[in-house]
PDB file of C-alpha atoms in Angstrom:
ATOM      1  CA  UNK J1271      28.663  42.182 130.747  1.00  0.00           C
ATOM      2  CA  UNK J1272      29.072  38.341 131.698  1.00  0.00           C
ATOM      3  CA  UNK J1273      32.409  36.763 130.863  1.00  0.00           C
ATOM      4  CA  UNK J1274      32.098  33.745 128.874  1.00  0.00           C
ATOM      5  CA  UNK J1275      34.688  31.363 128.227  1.00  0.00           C
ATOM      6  CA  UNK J1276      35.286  30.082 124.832  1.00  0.00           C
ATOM      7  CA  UNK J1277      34.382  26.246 125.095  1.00  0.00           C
ATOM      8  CA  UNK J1278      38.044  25.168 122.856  1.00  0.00           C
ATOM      9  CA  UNK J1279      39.767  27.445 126.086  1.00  0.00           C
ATOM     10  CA  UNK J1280      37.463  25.975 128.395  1.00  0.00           C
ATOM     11  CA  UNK J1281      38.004  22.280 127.624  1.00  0.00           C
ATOM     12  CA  UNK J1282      42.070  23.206 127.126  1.00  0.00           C
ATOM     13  CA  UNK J1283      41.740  24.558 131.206  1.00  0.00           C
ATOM     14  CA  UNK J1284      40.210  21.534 132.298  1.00  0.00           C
ATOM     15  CA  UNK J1285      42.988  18.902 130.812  1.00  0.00           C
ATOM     16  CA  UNK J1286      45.398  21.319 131.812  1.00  0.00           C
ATOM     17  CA  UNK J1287      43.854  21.621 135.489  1.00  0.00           C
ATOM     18  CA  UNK J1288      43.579  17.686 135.577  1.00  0.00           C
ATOM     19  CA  UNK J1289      46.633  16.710 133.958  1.00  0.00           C
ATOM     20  CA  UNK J1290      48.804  18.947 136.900  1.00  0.00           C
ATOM     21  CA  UNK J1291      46.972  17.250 139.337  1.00  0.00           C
ATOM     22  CA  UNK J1292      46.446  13.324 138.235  1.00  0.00           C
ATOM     23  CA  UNK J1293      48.189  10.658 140.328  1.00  0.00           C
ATOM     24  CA  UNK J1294      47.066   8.596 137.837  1.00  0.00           C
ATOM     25  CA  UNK J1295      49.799   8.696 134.856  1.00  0.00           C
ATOM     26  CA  UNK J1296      48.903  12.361 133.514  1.00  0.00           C
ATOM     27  CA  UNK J1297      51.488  14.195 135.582  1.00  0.00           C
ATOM     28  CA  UNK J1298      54.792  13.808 133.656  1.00  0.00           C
ATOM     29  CA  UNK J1299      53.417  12.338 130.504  1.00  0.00           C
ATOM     30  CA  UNK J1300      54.797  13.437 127.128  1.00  0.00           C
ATOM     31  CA  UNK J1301      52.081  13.158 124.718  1.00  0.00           C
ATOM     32  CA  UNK J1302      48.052  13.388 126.415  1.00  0.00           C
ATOM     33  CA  UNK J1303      47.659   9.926 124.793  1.00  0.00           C
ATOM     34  CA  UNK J1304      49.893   8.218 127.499  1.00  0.00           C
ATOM     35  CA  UNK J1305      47.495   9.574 130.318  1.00  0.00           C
ATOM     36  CA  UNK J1306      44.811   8.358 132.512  1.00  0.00           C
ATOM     37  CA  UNK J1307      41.263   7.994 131.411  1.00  0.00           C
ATOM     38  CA  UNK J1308      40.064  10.399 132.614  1.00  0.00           C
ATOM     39  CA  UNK J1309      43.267  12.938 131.190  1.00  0.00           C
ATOM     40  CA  UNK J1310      42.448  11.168 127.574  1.00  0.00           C
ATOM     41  CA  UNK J1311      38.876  11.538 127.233  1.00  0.00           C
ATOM     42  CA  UNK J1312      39.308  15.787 128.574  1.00  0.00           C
ATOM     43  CA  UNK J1313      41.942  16.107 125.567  1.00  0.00           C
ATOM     44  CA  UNK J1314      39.228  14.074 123.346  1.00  0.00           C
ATOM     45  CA  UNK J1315      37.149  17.150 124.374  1.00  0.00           C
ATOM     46  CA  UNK J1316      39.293  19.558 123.909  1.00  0.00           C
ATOM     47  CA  UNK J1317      40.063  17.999 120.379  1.00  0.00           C
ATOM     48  CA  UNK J1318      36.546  18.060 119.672  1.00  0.00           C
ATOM     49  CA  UNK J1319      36.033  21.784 120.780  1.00  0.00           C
ATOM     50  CA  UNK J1320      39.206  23.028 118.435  1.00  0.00           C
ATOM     51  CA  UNK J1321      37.021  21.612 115.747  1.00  0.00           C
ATOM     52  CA  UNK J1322      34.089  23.111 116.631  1.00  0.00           C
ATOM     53  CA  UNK J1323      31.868  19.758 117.231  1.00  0.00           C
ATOM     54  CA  UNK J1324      32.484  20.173 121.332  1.00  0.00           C
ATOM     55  CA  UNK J1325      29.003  20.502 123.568  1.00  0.00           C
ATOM     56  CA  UNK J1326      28.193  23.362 124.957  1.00  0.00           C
TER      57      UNK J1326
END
C-alpha cells in the first residue's frame, strides 16, 4: 500500500518547510501575509487546498 499525502497536509508541509528556512522575511513573521513571495504564494496554496480547489 503506497502512502499518499493529503494535498491540504502536503501544501501545509511545504510553507511550513519554507517558512523555517527563508532568509527572506518568513522566519519570524507573525501572520504568513508579512512573508516573502515565495512564503505567500505556498500559504495561497495551502489556502486553496483547505478548500478543496488546490491542484493535484
Amino acid at each position: 500500500m503506497q502512502n499518499v499525502e493529503i494535498p491540504m497536509l502536503r501544501a501545509y508541509r511545504e510553507w511550513v518547510e519554507h517558512s523555517l528556512k527563508c532568509a527572506d522575511g518568513c522566519k519570524g513573521v507573525s501572520r504568513a501575509v508579512d512573508g516573502c513571495d515565495v512564503g505567500r504564494e505556498l500559504w495561497g496554496a495551502y489556502r486553496l487546498a483547505r478548500i478543496g480547489r488546490g491542484t493535484s
